[in-house]
Amino acid sequence: MNHHYTYFLILACSLAGPLALSFDKKVAFNKKWKWLFPAIVLPAILYIAWDVFFTAKNVWSFNEAYISGIKIINLPIEEVLFFFVVPYCCVFIYECVRCYFPDRTNIKIANNILQILAVFLLVTGLIFYHKYYTSSAFILCALFIVMLYGFNFFFKDFNAAYFLISYSIILVPFLLVNGFLTAIPVVLYNDAENLAIKIYTIPVEDIFYGMLLVLMNIALYEKLRNQSSPKSINIS
């Protein structure tokens, strides 16, 4: 096996299951691509810019032995694809939760959990402001949660209960994929820029870095989906 395709292979394996199951009659995820793909684009652009900056600042780097060598600015093409493949898989899981567990509409507790989490992340991010990865991942995730509630009129279709249930499921494959990427290692982290608290080989910041990405994708996906439908689930 050519090790230079390792990152590509990890992404392909991650996408294979959700893509094949997208044509399941109950979920019919393929019929929702018209909302999904536009929802993925803006977060991907923001994350790619974030990634370019952090790679330049040596917050993380990429092992040349396990990437193809094709780069956009300073990012491997695989890393750029990550911000399209992972959101696809995550929103697919979210949509499965919505379809198979349609009664999860009581979201008061879920709202409280997200709001408390935002306070914790904001305070922690400010305390560790000098660590690039910790402060940015925690503070930006906190601020986006604040935005969800502060601009309720725009994000009225976001359902915190569906999100939290989905993200608790998403964390299993998300950590598995990141586990491969950091254990091989394909991605190398500079621990001076994070808390150096690891889940196996994964910085704990990855949980909230991923949470922000999924939150953005789901919030925009629901916004686009419900623009064409009079039914919506209010966040409050």
Coordinates of C-alpha atoms in Angstrom, one line a residue:
M1 CA 0.0 0.0 0.0
N2 CA 1.2 3.5 -0.8
H3 CA 1.2 5.3 2.6
H4 CA 0.8 8.7 0.9
Y5 CA -2.9 7.9 0.4
T6 CA -3.5 7.1 4.1
Y7 CA -5.5 10.3 4.8
F8 CA -7.5 9.8 1.6
L9 CA -8.3 6.3 2.6
I10 CA -9.5 7.4 6.1
L11 CA -11.8 10.0 4.5
A12 CA -13.1 7.5 1.9
C13 CA -13.9 4.9 4.6
S14 CA -15.6 7.5 6.7
L15 CA -17.8 8.6 3.8
A16 CA -18.7 5.2 2.4
G17 CA -21.3 4.1 5.0
P18 CA -23.3 7.4 5.2
L19 CA -23.2 7.8 1.4
A20 CA -24.5 4.3 0.7
L21 CA -27.2 4.7 3.4
S22 CA -28.3 8.1 2.0
F23 CA -30.7 6.3 -0.3
D24 CA -32.6 4.6 2.6
K25 CA -36.3 5.2 2.0
K26 CA -37.1 6.4 5.5
V27 CA -34.3 8.9 5.8
A28 CA -34.0 9.7 2.1
F29 CA -31.0 11.8 2.8
N30 CA -30.2 12.1 -0.9
K31 CA -33.4 14.2 -1.4
K32 CA -32.1 16.7 1.2
W33 CA -28.8 17.3 -0.6
K34 CA -30.2 20.5 -2.0
W35 CA -30.1 22.0 1.5
L36 CA -27.1 20.1 2.8
F37 CA -24.5 21.1 0.2
P38 CA -25.1 24.9 0.5
A39 CA -25.1 24.5 4.3
I40 CA -21.7 22.9 4.2
V41 CA -20.0 25.6 2.1
L42 CA -19.7 28.6 4.4
P43 CA -18.5 26.6 7.5
A44 CA -16.0 24.9 5.2
I45 CA -14.6 28.2 4.0
L46 CA -14.3 29.5 7.5
Y47 CA -12.6 26.3 8.8
I48 CA -10.2 26.2 5.8
A49 CA -9.1 29.8 6.6
W50 CA -8.7 28.9 10.3
D51 CA -6.7 25.8 9.3
V52 CA -4.5 27.7 6.9
F53 CA -3.7 30.2 9.7
F54 CA -3.0 27.6 12.4
T55 CA -0.8 25.5 10.1
A56 CA 1.2 28.7 9.3
K57 CA 1.5 29.3 13.1
N58 CA 2.6 25.7 13.7
V59 CA -0.4 25.0 16.0
W60 CA -0.6 21.7 14.0
S61 CA 1.1 20.2 11.0
F62 CA 0.8 17.3 8.7
N63 CA 3.0 14.2 8.3
E64 CA 4.2 14.3 4.7
A65 CA 4.6 10.5 4.7
Y66 CA 0.8 10.0 4.9
I67 CA -0.6 12.7 2.5
S68 CA -0.7 12.9 -1.2
G69 CA 1.5 16.0 -1.5
I70 CA -1.2 18.0 -3.3
K71 CA -1.8 21.2 -1.4
I72 CA -4.0 24.3 -1.4
I73 CA -1.9 27.1 0.1
N74 CA -0.3 25.2 3.0
L75 CA -3.1 22.6 3.5
P76 CA -3.1 19.0 2.1
I77 CA -6.0 18.5 -0.3
E78 CA -7.2 15.8 2.1
E79 CA -7.5 18.4 4.9
V80 CA -9.7 20.6 2.7
L81 CA -11.9 17.6 1.9
F82 CA -12.2 16.8 5.6
F83 CA -14.4 19.9 6.0
F84 CA -16.8 18.5 3.4
V85 CA -16.7 14.8 4.2
V86 CA -17.1 15.1 8.0
P87 CA -20.1 17.5 7.8
Y88 CA -21.8 15.2 5.3
C89 CA -21.4 12.2 7.7
C90 CA -22.4 14.2 10.8
V91 CA -25.6 15.8 9.2
F92 CA -26.5 12.3 8.0
I93 CA -26.4 11.0 11.5
Y94 CA -28.4 14.0 12.7
E95 CA -31.0 13.4 10.0
C96 CA -31.3 9.7 11.0
V97 CA -32.0 10.8 14.6
R98 CA -34.7 13.1 13.5
C99 CA -36.3 10.5 11.3
Y100 CA -36.1 7.5 13.7
F101 CA -36.8 9.5 16.9
P102 CA -39.3 12.1 15.9
D103 CA -40.7 12.8 19.4
R104 CA -37.6 14.6 20.7
T105 CA -39.3 18.0 20.7
N106 CA -39.0 19.0 24.4
I107 CA -35.8 21.0 24.3
K108 CA -35.8 23.1 27.5
I109 CA -33.2 20.9 29.2
A110 CA -31.1 20.8 26.0
N111 CA -31.2 24.5 25.7
N112 CA -30.0 24.8 29.3
I113 CA -27.1 22.4 28.7
L114 CA -25.9 24.3 25.6
Q115 CA -26.1 27.6 27.4
I116 CA -24.2 26.4 30.5
L117 CA -21.6 24.8 28.1
A118 CA -21.2 28.2 26.4
V119 CA -20.4 29.9 29.7
F120 CA -17.9 27.2 30.6
L121 CA -16.2 27.3 27.2
L122 CA -16.0 31.1 27.2
V123 CA -14.5 31.3 30.6
T124 CA -12.0 28.5 30.0
G125 CA -11.1 30.0 26.6
L126 CA -10.4 33.4 28.2
I127 CA -8.3 31.8 31.0
F128 CA -6.2 30.0 28.5
Y129 CA -6.2 32.9 26.0
H130 CA -2.5 32.4 25.3
K131 CA -3.0 28.9 23.8
Y132 CA -4.1 29.3 20.2
Y133 CA -6.1 26.1 19.9
T134 CA -7.7 26.1 23.3
S135 CA -8.8 29.7 23.2
S136 CA -10.1 29.7 19.6
A137 CA -11.9 26.4 19.7
F138 CA -13.6 27.2 23.1
I139 CA -14.4 30.9 22.6
L140 CA -15.7 30.5 19.0
C141 CA -17.9 27.5 20.0
A142 CA -19.2 29.5 22.9
L143 CA -19.9 32.6 20.7
F144 CA -21.7 30.6 18.1
I145 CA -24.0 29.0 20.8
V146 CA -24.7 32.6 22.1
M147 CA -25.5 33.6 18.5
L148 CA -28.0 30.7 18.1
Y149 CA -29.9 32.0 21.1
G150 CA -29.3 35.7 20.5
F151 CA -30.5 35.5 16.9
N152 CA -33.4 33.2 17.7
F153 CA -35.5 34.8 15.0
F154 CA -33.0 33.6 12.4
F155 CA -32.1 30.2 13.9
K156 CA -35.7 29.4 15.1
D157 CA -35.6 25.9 13.4
F158 CA -32.6 24.7 15.4
N159 CA -33.5 22.0 17.9
A160 CA -31.0 21.7 20.7
A161 CA -32.3 18.3 21.8
Y162 CA -31.8 16.7 18.3
F163 CA -28.4 18.3 18.2
L164 CA -27.2 17.0 21.6
I165 CA -28.5 13.5 20.9
S166 CA -26.9 13.5 17.5
Y167 CA -23.6 14.9 18.6
S168 CA -23.3 12.3 21.4
I169 CA -23.6 9.7 18.7
I170 CA -21.3 11.6 16.2
L171 CA -18.6 11.7 18.9
V172 CA -18.0 7.9 18.5
P173 CA -17.0 7.9 14.8
F174 CA -15.6 11.5 15.1
L175 CA -13.1 10.4 17.8
L176 CA -12.4 7.2 16.0
V177 CA -11.4 9.0 12.8
N178 CA -9.4 11.6 14.8
G179 CA -7.8 8.8 16.7
F180 CA -6.5 7.3 13.5
L181 CA -5.3 10.7 12.3
T182 CA -3.4 11.5 15.5
A183 CA -2.2 8.0 16.3
I184 CA -0.6 7.1 12.9
P185 CA 0.1 10.2 13.0
V186 CA -1.2 12.0 10.0
V187 CA -1.9 15.2 12.0
L188 CA 0.6 16.4 14.6
Y189 CA -0.3 18.9 17.3
N190 CA 1.9 21.4 19.0
D191 CA 0.9 20.8 22.7
A192 CA 2.2 24.2 23.6
E193 CA -1.0 25.6 21.9
N194 CA -3.5 23.3 23.7
L195 CA -4.2 22.0 27.2
A196 CA -2.2 18.8 26.6
I197 CA -5.3 16.9 27.9
K198 CA -5.7 13.9 25.6
I199 CA -8.4 11.3 24.8
Y200 CA -6.0 8.6 23.7
T201 CA -4.0 10.7 21.2
I202 CA -6.7 13.3 20.6
P203 CA -6.5 16.8 22.2
V204 CA -9.7 17.5 24.2
E205 CA -10.1 20.7 22.1
D206 CA -11.0 18.5 19.1
I207 CA -14.4 17.8 20.8
F208 CA -15.4 21.5 20.7
Y209 CA -13.6 22.2 17.4
G210 CA -15.8 19.5 16.0
M211 CA -18.9 20.6 17.9
L212 CA -18.7 24.1 16.4
L213 CA -18.4 22.7 12.9
V214 CA -21.4 20.4 13.3
L215 CA -23.4 23.2 15.0
M216 CA -22.8 25.5 12.1
N217 CA -23.7 22.9 9.5
I218 CA -26.9 21.8 11.3
A219 CA -28.1 25.3 12.0
L220 CA -27.6 26.4 8.4
Y221 CA -29.1 23.1 7.1
E222 CA -32.2 23.6 9.2
K223 CA -32.4 27.3 8.1
L224 CA -32.3 26.3 4.4
R225 CA -34.6 23.4 4.8
N226 CA -37.3 25.3 6.6
Q227 CA -37.2 28.3 4.3
S228 CA -39.3 26.3 2.0
S229 CA -41.6 24.9 4.7
P230 CA -44.1 26.7 7.0
K231 CA -43.4 24.2 9.8
S232 CA -40.5 25.0 12.3
I233 CA -39.5 24.0 15.8
N234 CA -38.7 27.0 17.9
I235 CA -35.5 27.1 19.9
S236 CA -37.1 28.7 23.0

